PDB file of C-alpha atoms in Angstrom:
ATOM      1  CA  MET A   1     -13.861  -5.060  10.140  1.00 97.00           C
ATOM      2  CA  GLY A   2     -10.671  -6.667  10.365  1.00 96.00           C
ATOM      3  CA  ALA A   3      -9.149 -10.392   9.803  1.00 95.00           C
ATOM      4  CA  ALA A   4      -9.099 -13.241  11.505  1.00 90.00           C
ATOM      5  CA  GLU A   5      -7.059 -16.413  11.635  1.00 88.00           C
ATOM      6  CA  SER A   6      -8.725 -19.282   8.899  1.00 84.00           C
ATOM      7  CA  PRO A   7      -7.896 -22.922   9.613  1.00 83.00           C
ATOM      8  CA  ASP A   8      -6.413 -22.864   6.188  1.00 84.00           C
ATOM      9  CA  MET A   9      -3.748 -20.352   6.888  1.00 90.00           C
ATOM     10  CA  ASN A  10      -0.092 -21.220   7.044  1.00 92.00           C
ATOM     11  CA  MET A  11       1.917 -19.657   9.515  1.00 93.00           C
ATOM     12  CA  VAL A  12       2.705 -16.397   7.398  1.00 94.00           C
ATOM     13  CA  GLY A  13      -1.226 -15.940   6.742  1.00 92.00           C
ATOM     14  CA  MET A  14      -1.707 -16.056  10.486  1.00 93.00           C
ATOM     15  CA  GLN A  15       1.074 -13.530  11.130  1.00 93.00           C
ATOM     16  CA  ALA A  16      -0.478 -11.159   8.731  1.00 94.00           C
ATOM     17  CA  THR A  17      -3.762 -10.682  11.219  1.00 95.00           C
ATOM     18  CA  THR A  18      -2.070 -10.417  14.350  1.00 95.00           C
ATOM     19  CA  ASP A  19      -2.862  -6.457  14.106  1.00 96.00           C
ATOM     20  CA  SER A  20      -6.080  -7.179  12.435  1.00 97.00           C
ATOM     21  CA  ARG A  21      -8.003  -8.180  15.235  1.00 96.00           C
ATOM     22  CA  PRO A  22     -10.223  -8.356  17.288  1.00 96.00           C
ATOM     23  CA  ILE A  23     -13.067  -8.032  14.601  1.00 96.00           C
ATOM     24  CA  HIS A  24     -15.136  -5.413  15.373  1.00 96.00           C
ATOM     25  CA  ARG A  25     -18.469  -3.581  13.982  1.00 96.00           C
ATOM     26  CA  VAL A  26     -17.788  -0.175  11.940  1.00 97.00           C
ATOM     27  CA  TYR A  27     -20.361   2.194  10.473  1.00 97.00           C
ATOM     28  CA  VAL A  28     -19.321   4.680   7.770  1.00 98.00           C
ATOM     29  CA  ASP A  29     -21.103   7.381   6.311  1.00 97.00           C
ATOM     30  CA  GLY A  30     -21.667   6.896   2.446  1.00 97.00           C
ATOM     31  CA  PHE A  31     -18.691   8.437   0.157  1.00 98.00           C
ATOM     32  CA  TRP A  32     -17.391   7.941  -3.329  1.00 98.00           C
ATOM     33  CA  MET A  33     -14.331   6.296  -4.033  1.00 98.00           C
ATOM     34  CA  ASP A  34     -12.096   6.245  -7.200  1.00 98.00           C
ATOM     35  CA  ALA A  35     -12.722   2.806  -9.260  1.00 98.00           C
ATOM     36  CA  THR A  36      -8.565   2.738  -9.716  1.00 98.00           C
ATOM     37  CA  GLU A  37      -5.451   3.994  -7.835  1.00 98.00           C
ATOM     38  CA  VAL A  38      -4.156   7.489  -9.322  1.00 98.00           C
ATOM     39  CA  THR A  39      -2.283   6.587 -12.515  1.00 98.00           C
ATOM     40  CA  ASN A  40       1.181   7.923 -13.747  1.00 98.00           C
ATOM     41  CA  GLU A  41      -1.169  10.090 -16.477  1.00 98.00           C
ATOM     42  CA  GLN A  42      -3.251  11.600 -14.162  1.00 98.00           C
ATOM     43  CA  PHE A  43      -0.092  12.638 -11.459  1.00 98.00           C
ATOM     44  CA  ALA A  44       1.453  14.158 -14.396  1.00 98.00           C
ATOM     45  CA  LYS A  45      -1.611  16.573 -15.041  1.00 98.00           C
ATOM     46  CA  PHE A  46      -1.065  17.739 -11.490  1.00 98.00           C
ATOM     47  CA  VAL A  47       2.554  18.126 -11.609  1.00 98.00           C
ATOM     48  CA  ASP A  48       2.202  19.944 -15.109  1.00 98.00           C
ATOM     49  CA  ALA A  49      -0.403  22.375 -13.376  1.00 98.00           C
ATOM     50  CA  THR A  50       1.333  22.899  -9.950  1.00 98.00           C
ATOM     51  CA  GLY A  51       5.002  22.157 -10.602  1.00 98.00           C
ATOM     52  CA  TYR A  52       5.056  20.188  -7.430  1.00 98.00           C
ATOM     53  CA  LEU A  53       8.275  18.350  -6.633  1.00 98.00           C
ATOM     54  CA  THR A  54       7.774  15.201  -4.708  1.00 98.00           C
ATOM     55  CA  ILE A  55       9.461  14.197  -1.521  1.00 97.00           C
ATOM     56  CA  ALA A  56      11.947  11.713  -3.517  1.00 97.00           C
ATOM     57  CA  GLU A  57      12.560  14.507  -6.011  1.00 98.00           C
ATOM     58  CA  ARG A  58      13.823  16.494  -3.278  1.00 96.00           C
ATOM     59  CA  VAL A  59      17.507  16.618  -1.666  1.00 91.00           C
ATOM     60  CA  PRO A  60      17.157  15.442   2.297  1.00 85.00           C
ATOM     61  CA  ARG A  61      18.044  18.179   4.630  1.00 85.00           C
ATOM     62  CA  ALA A  62      20.793  17.559   6.695  1.00 83.00           C
ATOM     63  CA  GLU A  63      19.058  18.839   9.793  1.00 81.00           C
ATOM     64  CA  ASP A  64      16.229  16.161   9.317  1.00 81.00           C
ATOM     65  CA  PHE A  65      19.299  13.557   9.012  1.00 81.00           C
ATOM     66  CA  PRO A  66      21.782  14.133  11.778  1.00 82.00           C
ATOM     67  CA  GLY A  67      24.771  12.906  11.720  1.00 81.00           C
ATOM     68  CA  ALA A  68      24.713  11.628   7.823  1.00 82.00           C
ATOM     69  CA  SER A  69      27.451  12.420   5.544  1.00 80.00           C
ATOM     70  CA  PRO A  70      27.081  15.161   2.813  1.00 83.00           C
ATOM     71  CA  GLU A  71      27.369  12.617   0.179  1.00 79.00           C
ATOM     72  CA  LYS A  72      24.633  10.423   1.416  1.00 80.00           C
ATOM     73  CA  LEU A  73      22.163  13.180   1.051  1.00 89.00           C
ATOM     74  CA  VAL A  74      20.862  12.835  -2.220  1.00 91.00           C
ATOM     75  CA  ALA A  75      17.623  12.463  -3.842  1.00 94.00           C
ATOM     76  CA  GLY A  76      16.102   8.949  -4.258  1.00 95.00           C
ATOM     77  CA  SER A  77      13.983   6.333  -2.969  1.00 96.00           C
ATOM     78  CA  VAL A  78      13.392   2.808  -2.019  1.00 96.00           C
ATOM     79  CA  VAL A  79      13.021   0.042  -4.731  1.00 97.00           C
ATOM     80  CA  PHE A  80      12.628  -3.334  -4.669  1.00 97.00           C
ATOM     81  CA  SER A  81      16.196  -4.998  -5.232  1.00 96.00           C
ATOM     82  CA  PRO A  82      15.777  -8.729  -5.357  1.00 95.00           C
ATOM     83  CA  PRO A  83      18.990 -10.749  -5.058  1.00 95.00           C
ATOM     84  CA  ASN A  84      19.819 -13.526  -7.290  1.00 95.00           C
ATOM     85  CA  HIS A  85      19.704 -16.403  -4.880  1.00 95.00           C
ATOM     86  CA  ALA A  86      17.468 -17.463  -2.071  1.00 96.00           C
ATOM     87  CA  VAL A  87      18.033 -15.790   1.142  1.00 96.00           C
ATOM     88  CA  PRO A  88      16.195 -15.804   4.886  1.00 94.00           C
ATOM     89  CA  LEU A  89      13.580 -13.589   5.238  1.00 95.00           C
ATOM     90  CA  ASN A  90      14.039 -12.295   8.670  1.00 92.00           C
ATOM     91  CA  ASP A  91      15.665  -9.395   7.207  1.00 92.00           C
ATOM     92  CA  HIS A  92      13.941  -7.448   4.393  1.00 92.00           C
ATOM     93  CA  PHE A  93      17.192  -4.803   3.756  1.00 92.00           C
ATOM     94  CA  GLN A  94      18.411  -7.970   1.597  1.00 95.00           C
ATOM     95  CA  TRP A  95      15.938  -7.049  -0.917  1.00 96.00           C
ATOM     96  CA  TRP A  96      14.840  -3.413  -0.674  1.00 96.00           C
ATOM     97  CA  ALA A  97      17.779  -0.543  -1.496  1.00 96.00           C
ATOM     98  CA  TYR A  98      17.720   3.229  -1.476  1.00 95.00           C
ATOM     99  CA  VAL A  99      18.243   4.161  -5.164  1.00 96.00           C
ATOM    100  CA  THR A 100      19.527   7.605  -6.211  1.00 96.00           C
ATOM    101  CA  ARG A 101      17.198   9.501  -8.450  1.00 96.00           C
ATOM    102  CA  ALA A 102      14.159   6.795  -8.152  1.00 98.00           C
ATOM    103  CA  ASN A 103      11.134   9.042  -8.108  1.00 98.00           C
ATOM    104  CA  TRP A 104       8.149   8.733  -9.623  1.00 98.00           C
ATOM    105  CA  ARG A 105       9.083   9.466 -13.103  1.00 98.00           C
ATOM    106  CA  HIS A 106      11.684   6.642 -12.828  1.00 98.00           C
ATOM    107  CA  PRO A 107      10.297   4.357 -10.305  1.00 98.00           C
ATOM    108  CA  GLU A 108      13.447   1.873 -10.186  1.00 97.00           C
ATOM    109  CA  GLY A 109      16.017   4.192 -10.505  1.00 97.00           C
ATOM    110  CA  PRO A 110      17.388   6.600 -13.054  1.00 97.00           C
ATOM    111  CA  ALA A 111      17.270   4.086 -16.325  1.00 96.00           C
ATOM    112  CA  SER A 112      13.489   3.593 -15.738  1.00 97.00           C
ATOM    113  CA  SER A 113      10.852   5.757 -17.266  1.00 97.00           C
ATOM    114  CA  LEU A 114       7.259   5.757 -17.350  1.00 97.00           C
ATOM    115  CA  ASN A 115       6.987   5.117 -21.298  1.00 97.00           C
ATOM    116  CA  GLY A 116       4.173   2.797 -22.125  1.00 96.00           C
ATOM    117  CA  ARG A 117       3.004   3.204 -18.238  1.00 97.00           C
ATOM    118  CA  GLU A 118       0.723   6.134 -18.738  1.00 98.00           C
ATOM    119  CA  HIS A 119      -1.735   3.703 -16.832  1.00 98.00           C
ATOM    120  CA  TYR A 120       0.103   2.090 -14.302  1.00 98.00           C
ATOM    121  CA  PRO A 121      -0.595   3.458 -10.794  1.00 98.00           C
ATOM    122  CA  VAL A 122       1.802   5.982  -9.964  1.00 98.00           C
ATOM    123  CA  VAL A 123       4.322   4.778  -7.345  1.00 98.00           C
ATOM    124  CA  GLN A 124       7.274   6.501  -5.278  1.00 98.00           C
ATOM    125  CA  VAL A 125       4.763   8.693  -3.697  1.00 98.00           C
ATOM    126  CA  ALA A 126       5.117   9.618   0.109  1.00 98.00           C
ATOM    127  CA  TYR A 127       1.882  10.323   2.244  1.00 98.00           C
ATOM    128  CA  ASP A 128       2.421  14.119   1.795  1.00 98.00           C
ATOM    129  CA  ASP A 129       2.734  13.972  -1.714  1.00 98.00           C
ATOM    130  CA  ALA A 130      -0.390  11.588  -1.815  1.00 98.00           C
ATOM    131  CA  ALA A 131      -2.388  14.152  -0.053  1.00 98.00           C
ATOM    132  CA  ALA A 132      -1.234  17.145  -2.209  1.00 98.00           C
ATOM    133  CA  TYR A 133      -2.286  15.543  -5.101  1.00 98.00           C
ATOM    134  CA  ALA A 134      -5.931  15.079  -3.150  1.00 98.00           C
ATOM    135  CA  ALA A 135      -5.991  18.241  -2.226  1.00 98.00           C
ATOM    136  CA  TRP A 136      -5.498  19.911  -5.840  1.00 98.00           C
ATOM    137  CA  ALA A 137      -8.340  17.028  -7.060  1.00 98.00           C
ATOM    138  CA  GLY A 138     -10.970  18.281  -4.711  1.00 98.00           C
ATOM    139  CA  LYS A 139     -10.941  14.668  -2.948  1.00 98.00           C
ATOM    140  CA  ARG A 140      -9.125  13.395   0.074  1.00 98.00           C
ATOM    141  CA  LEU A 141      -7.156  10.129   1.050  1.00 98.00           C
ATOM    142  CA  PRO A 142      -9.670   7.518   2.684  1.00 98.00           C
ATOM    143  CA  THR A 143      -9.972   6.297   6.139  1.00 98.00           C
ATOM    144  CA  GLU A 144      -8.885   2.915   6.776  1.00 98.00           C
ATOM    145  CA  ALA A 145     -12.435   2.361   7.557  1.00 98.00           C
ATOM    146  CA  GLU A 146     -13.838   3.567   4.648  1.00 98.00           C
ATOM    147  CA  TRP A 147     -11.122   1.658   2.464  1.00 98.00           C
ATOM    148  CA  GLU A 148     -12.201  -1.718   4.059  1.00 98.00           C
ATOM    149  CA  PHE A 149     -15.686  -1.187   3.645  1.00 98.00           C
ATOM    150  CA  ALA A 150     -15.106  -0.325  -0.081  1.00 98.00           C
ATOM    151  CA  ALA A 151     -12.901  -3.342  -0.939  1.00 98.00           C
ATOM    152  CA  ARG A 152     -15.059  -5.860   0.440  1.00 98.00           C
ATOM    153  CA  GLY A 153     -17.200  -4.771  -2.359  1.00 98.00           C
ATOM    154  CA  GLY A 154     -20.624  -5.833  -0.447  1.00 97.00           C
ATOM    155  CA  LEU A 155     -19.244  -9.247   0.836  1.00 97.00           C
ATOM    156  CA  SER A 156     -18.738  -9.959   4.687  1.00 93.00           C
ATOM    157  CA  SER A 157     -16.546 -12.112   6.112  1.00 92.00           C
ATOM    158  CA  LYS A 158     -14.343 -13.220   3.320  1.00 95.00           C
ATOM    159  CA  LEU A 159     -10.605 -13.700   2.963  1.00 95.00           C
ATOM    160  CA  TYR A 160     -10.090 -11.596  -0.338  1.00 97.00           C
ATOM    161  CA  PRO A 161     -12.564  -8.929  -1.920  1.00 97.00           C
ATOM    162  CA  TRP A 162     -13.942 -11.712  -4.330  1.00 97.00           C
ATOM    163  CA  GLY A 163     -14.814 -14.352  -1.755  1.00 96.00           C
ATOM    164  CA  ASP A 164     -12.603 -17.276   0.037  1.00 95.00           C
ATOM    165  CA  GLN A 165     -10.487 -18.837  -2.357  1.00 94.00           C
ATOM    166  CA  PHE A 166      -7.571 -17.000  -3.754  1.00 94.00           C
ATOM    167  CA  MET A 167      -7.603 -18.537  -7.156  1.00 95.00           C
ATOM    168  CA  PRO A 168     -11.361 -19.596  -7.782  1.00 96.00           C
ATOM    169  CA  GLY A 169     -11.716 -22.108 -10.153  1.00 95.00           C
ATOM    170  CA  GLY A 170      -8.007 -21.490 -11.056  1.00 94.00           C
ATOM    171  CA  LYS A 171      -8.569 -18.117 -11.980  1.00 95.00           C
ATOM    172  CA  VAL A 172      -5.942 -15.381 -11.442  1.00 96.00           C
ATOM    173  CA  MET A 173      -7.645 -12.364  -9.319  1.00 97.00           C
ATOM    174  CA  ALA A 174      -4.898 -10.123  -8.541  1.00 97.00           C
ATOM    175  CA  ASN A 175      -1.206  -9.186  -9.334  1.00 97.00           C
ATOM    176  CA  THR A 176       0.782 -10.838  -6.554  1.00 97.00           C
ATOM    177  CA  PHE A 177       4.485 -12.865  -6.391  1.00 97.00           C
ATOM    178  CA  GLN A 178       4.308 -16.392  -7.868  1.00 94.00           C
ATOM    179  CA  GLY A 179       7.714 -18.339  -7.748  1.00 95.00           C
ATOM    180  CA  HIS A 180      10.459 -18.059  -5.011  1.00 96.00           C
ATOM    181  CA  PHE A 181      10.444 -15.255  -2.726  1.00 97.00           C
ATOM    182  CA  PRO A 182      11.980 -12.715  -2.979  1.00 97.00           C
ATOM    183  CA  ASP A 183      14.658 -13.918  -5.596  1.00 96.00           C
ATOM    184  CA  ARG A 184      12.357 -15.175  -8.502  1.00 95.00           C
ATOM    185  CA  ASP A 185       8.924 -14.016  -9.452  1.00 95.00           C
ATOM    186  CA  SER A 186       7.911 -16.526 -12.084  1.00 94.00           C
ATOM    187  CA  GLY A 187       5.254 -14.043 -13.333  1.00 92.00           C
ATOM    188  CA  GLU A 188       2.639 -16.888 -13.603  1.00 90.00           C
ATOM    189  CA  ASP A 189      -0.319 -14.057 -13.347  1.00 91.00           C
ATOM    190  CA  GLY A 190       1.387 -11.973 -16.504  1.00 90.00           C
ATOM    191  CA  HIS A 191       3.448  -9.502 -14.150  1.00 92.00           C
ATOM    192  CA  ARG A 192       6.838  -9.585 -12.727  1.00 92.00           C
ATOM    193  CA  GLY A 193       6.317  -6.067 -11.080  1.00 94.00           C
ATOM    194  CA  VAL A 194       3.518  -3.314 -11.311  1.00 97.00           C
ATOM    195  CA  GLY A 195       0.977  -3.878 -13.795  1.00 97.00           C
ATOM    196  CA  VAL A 196      -1.490  -1.748 -15.383  1.00 98.00           C
ATOM    197  CA  VAL A 197      -4.713  -0.868 -13.612  1.00 98.00           C
ATOM    198  CA  ALA A 198      -8.247  -2.103 -13.902  1.00 98.00           C
ATOM    199  CA  GLU A 199      -6.610  -5.443 -15.415  1.00 96.00           C
ATOM    200  CA  PHE A 200      -8.340  -7.791 -13.394  1.00 97.00           C
ATOM    201  CA  ALA A 201     -12.072  -7.933 -11.969  1.00 96.00           C
ATOM    202  CA  ALA A 202     -13.726  -5.473 -10.331  1.00 98.00           C
ATOM    203  CA  ASN A 203     -15.228  -6.170  -6.742  1.00 98.00           C
ATOM    204  CA  GLY A 204     -18.844  -5.740  -6.099  1.00 98.00           C
ATOM    205  CA  TYR A 205     -18.640  -1.746  -6.145  1.00 98.00           C
ATOM    206  CA  GLY A 206     -16.651  -1.692  -9.427  1.00 98.00           C
ATOM    207  CA  LEU A 207     -13.393  -0.924  -7.630  1.00 98.00           C
ATOM    208  CA  TYR A 208     -10.233  -2.748  -9.091  1.00 98.00           C
ATOM    209  CA  ASP A 209      -7.013  -3.739  -7.878  1.00 98.00           C
ATOM    210  CA  VAL A 210      -8.045  -3.446  -4.165  1.00 98.00           C
ATOM    211  CA  ALA A 211      -5.684  -6.553  -3.551  1.00 98.00           C
ATOM    212  CA  GLY A 212      -2.207  -6.890  -5.355  1.00 97.00           C
ATOM    213  CA  ASN A 213      -0.473  -4.545  -7.689  1.00 98.00           C
ATOM    214  CA  VAL A 214       0.414  -1.795  -5.155  1.00 98.00           C
ATOM    215  CA  TRP A 215      -0.350  -0.761  -1.491  1.00 98.00           C
ATOM    216  CA  GLU A 216      -2.489   2.298  -1.081  1.00 98.00           C
ATOM    217  CA  TRP A 217      -2.151   5.118   1.464  1.00 98.00           C
ATOM    218  CA  THR A 218      -4.997   5.732   3.837  1.00 98.00           C
ATOM    219  CA  SER A 219      -5.245   8.711   6.311  1.00 98.00           C
ATOM    220  CA  ASP A 220      -5.136   6.870   9.698  1.00 98.00           C
ATOM    221  CA  TRP A 221      -1.921   6.899  11.924  1.00 98.00           C
ATOM    222  CA  TYR A 222      -0.908   3.051  12.404  1.00 98.00           C
ATOM    223  CA  ARG A 223      -1.135   1.444  15.930  1.00 98.00           C
ATOM    224  CA  PRO A 224      -1.149  -2.502  16.091  1.00 98.00           C
ATOM    225  CA  ASP A 225      -3.610  -2.052  19.449  1.00 97.00           C
ATOM    226  CA  TYR A 226      -6.182   0.316  17.614  1.00 98.00           C
ATOM    227  CA  TYR A 227      -8.528  -2.362  16.770  1.00 97.00           C
ATOM    228  CA  ALA A 228      -8.703  -3.380  20.406  1.00 96.00           C
ATOM    229  CA  GLN A 229      -9.164   0.038  21.685  1.00 96.00           C
ATOM    230  CA  LEU A 230     -12.172   0.217  19.079  1.00 96.00           C
ATOM    231  CA  ALA A 231     -13.586  -3.225  20.423  1.00 95.00           C
ATOM    232  CA  ALA A 232     -13.231  -2.438  24.092  1.00 96.00           C
ATOM    233  CA  ALA A 233     -15.479   0.793  23.720  1.00 95.00           C
ATOM    234  CA  GLY A 234     -18.059  -1.573  22.659  1.00 93.00           C
ATOM    235  CA  GLY A 235     -20.805  -1.054  20.238  1.00 95.00           C
ATOM    236  CA  VAL A 236     -20.574   0.155  16.751  1.00 97.00           C
ATOM    237  CA  ALA A 237     -17.567   2.607  15.939  1.00 97.00           C
ATOM    238  CA  ARG A 238     -19.123   5.357  13.922  1.00 97.00           C
ATOM    239  CA  ASN A 239     -16.538   6.692  11.287  1.00 98.00           C
ATOM    240  CA  PRO A 240     -13.486   6.245  13.139  1.00 98.00           C
ATOM    241  CA  ARG A 241     -10.435   8.106  11.641  1.00 98.00           C
ATOM    242  CA  GLY A 242      -7.665   6.091  13.309  1.00 98.00           C
ATOM    243  CA  PRO A 243      -5.449   6.624  16.579  1.00 98.00           C
ATOM    244  CA  ASP A 244      -4.102  10.141  17.526  1.00 97.00           C
ATOM    245  CA  THR A 245      -0.770   8.936  17.640  1.00 97.00           C
ATOM    246  CA  SER A 246       1.210   6.307  15.610  1.00 98.00           C
ATOM    247  CA  PHE A 247       3.162   3.818  17.190  1.00 98.00           C
ATOM    248  CA  ASP A 248       4.962   0.401  15.384  1.00 97.00           C
ATOM    249  CA  PRO A 249       6.805  -1.512  18.430  1.00 96.00           C
ATOM    250  CA  GLY A 250       9.295  -2.660  15.790  1.00 94.00           C
ATOM    251  CA  GLU A 251      10.296   0.990  14.783  1.00 95.00           C
ATOM    252  CA  PRO A 252       9.123   2.854  17.845  1.00 95.00           C
ATOM    253  CA  GLY A 253      10.782   6.039  16.639  1.00 93.00           C
ATOM    254  CA  GLU A 254       9.080   5.946  13.172  1.00 94.00           C
ATOM    255  CA  LYS A 255       5.665   7.860  12.549  1.00 96.00           C
ATOM    256  CA  LYS A 256       3.796   5.451  10.072  1.00 98.00           C
ATOM    257  CA  ARG A 257       0.551   5.622   8.416  1.00 98.00           C
ATOM    258  CA  VAL A 258      -1.928   2.292   7.674  1.00 98.00           C
ATOM    259  CA  HIS A 259      -1.084   0.876   4.171  1.00 98.00           C
ATOM    260  CA  ARG A 260      -3.966  -1.238   2.488  1.00 98.00           C
ATOM    261  CA  GLY A 261      -4.569  -3.752  -0.155  1.00 98.00           C
ATOM    262  CA  GLY A 262      -1.103  -5.325  -0.527  1.00 98.00           C
ATOM    263  CA  SER A 263       1.131  -5.485  -3.520  1.00 98.00           C
ATOM    264  CA  PHE A 264       2.912  -7.508  -6.255  1.00 97.00           C
ATOM    265  CA  LEU A 265       5.339  -8.826  -3.833  1.00 97.00           C
ATOM    266  CA  CYS A 266       2.881 -10.346  -1.519  1.00 97.00           C
ATOM    267  CA  THR A 267       2.763 -13.790  -1.523  1.00 96.00           C
ATOM    268  CA  ASP A 268       2.065 -16.880   1.068  1.00 94.00           C
ATOM    269  CA  GLN A 269       5.759 -17.308   1.643  1.00 96.00           C
ATOM    270  CA  TYR A 270       6.328 -13.949   3.196  1.00 95.00           C
ATOM    271  CA  CYS A 271       3.203 -11.591   3.525  1.00 93.00           C
ATOM    272  CA  SER A 272      -0.359 -12.512   2.606  1.00 95.00           C
ATOM    273  CA  ARG A 273      -1.503  -9.214   3.044  1.00 96.00           C
ATOM    274  CA  TYR A 274      -3.711  -9.098  -0.247  1.00 96.00           C
ATOM    275  CA  MET A 275      -6.358 -10.635   2.601  1.00 96.00           C
ATOM    276  CA  VAL A 276      -8.762  -7.790   2.540  1.00 97.00           C
ATOM    277  CA  GLY A 277      -8.680  -7.430   6.159  1.00 97.00           C
ATOM    278  CA  THR A 278      -5.275  -7.231   7.166  1.00 98.00           C
ATOM    279  CA  ARG A 279      -2.816  -4.025   7.358  1.00 98.00           C
ATOM    280  CA  GLY A 280       0.314  -2.522   6.258  1.00 97.00           C
ATOM    281  CA  LYS A 281       2.299   0.367   7.504  1.00 97.00           C
ATOM    282  CA  GLY A 282       4.733   3.062   6.410  1.00 97.00           C
ATOM    283  CA  GLU A 283       6.526   5.825   7.290  1.00 97.00           C
ATOM    284  CA  GLY A 284       5.064   9.005   6.230  1.00 95.00           C
ATOM    285  CA  THR A 285       8.047  10.697   4.306  1.00 95.00           C
ATOM    286  CA  THR A 286       8.714   7.414   2.514  1.00 94.00           C
ATOM    287  CA  GLY A 287       7.791   5.981  -1.116  1.00 96.00           C
ATOM    288  CA  THR A 288       8.587   2.917  -2.657  1.00 98.00           C
ATOM    289  CA  ASN A 289       8.228   1.450  -6.008  1.00 98.00           C
ATOM    290  CA  HIS A 290       5.134  -0.749  -4.635  1.00 98.00           C
ATOM    291  CA  LEU A 291       3.145   1.819  -3.049  1.00 98.00           C
ATOM    292  CA  GLY A 292       0.235   4.333  -4.510  1.00 98.00           C
ATOM    293  CA  PHE A 293      -2.870   5.456  -3.507  1.00 98.00           C
ATOM    294  CA  ARG A 294      -6.571   5.995  -4.394  1.00 98.00           C
ATOM    295  CA  LEU A 295      -8.741   8.961  -3.034  1.00 98.00           C
ATOM    296  CA  VAL A 296     -12.269   9.360  -1.959  1.00 98.00           C
ATOM    297  CA  ARG A 297     -15.158  12.154  -2.002  1.00 98.00           C
ATOM    298  CA  THR A 298     -17.595  12.559   0.840  1.00 94.00           C
ATOM    299  CA  GLN A 299     -21.220  12.563  -0.776  1.00 82.00           C
TER     300      GLN A 299
END
């Protein structure tokens, strides 16, 4: 489990592996995993049955944001908002924005809708939203170890779920970012943004989109040193469920969960986390328009 630097990686690729080392051995018990991320159509059935209101649809509480002015306490979520020109890549706020009334029904804001997107992965879901759906469906979110085991599809020590070449024989294998990040996505893979699930080839276990399209929540807390802790314990880690606490040195006050799989925004210019052993992270109460989830069930 994990990712190591490759001789063919650029600096961005090497940076993507810093918290996914050292490589360590893991055993997981058998489980079933959904072939795709949960779609808008599936999530709508849950909402219709339960009346559930996602975090992005709720007005933020003043006690959770001390000092915030009342006019800023409005329901909404985070949306990729690319500039119309090249920008330095050291400040992600240049291409992300909090958009009022953005939520799973309106992924890019109130002017957007789900028309024609029934089979797109649901996005703008926070961790608790995904967990609530899982409880209703009689399933659960995967651990990070389960997710990586499944995403590898039976292959070992490969860069991607399908092998070591990003585009084997020139074939597009995932929905990622082409062009110049973040201002111009050329859409050479047929997409500028989220696409329908299961459009690209499945991995060896019949799972779709375990690289690109949208990130996926896992149940593990995020710590960059967790793999070092497992490796230091020696032997084979059996069914690891992540650390007991969260810590991100970049934002030490935020509690974060592990994301896996990369998204339509991943590129070797900035992210590279479509590589199967690499990791992402996100604050649990925040959704975005490039983050979804899929579920597992214990055998």
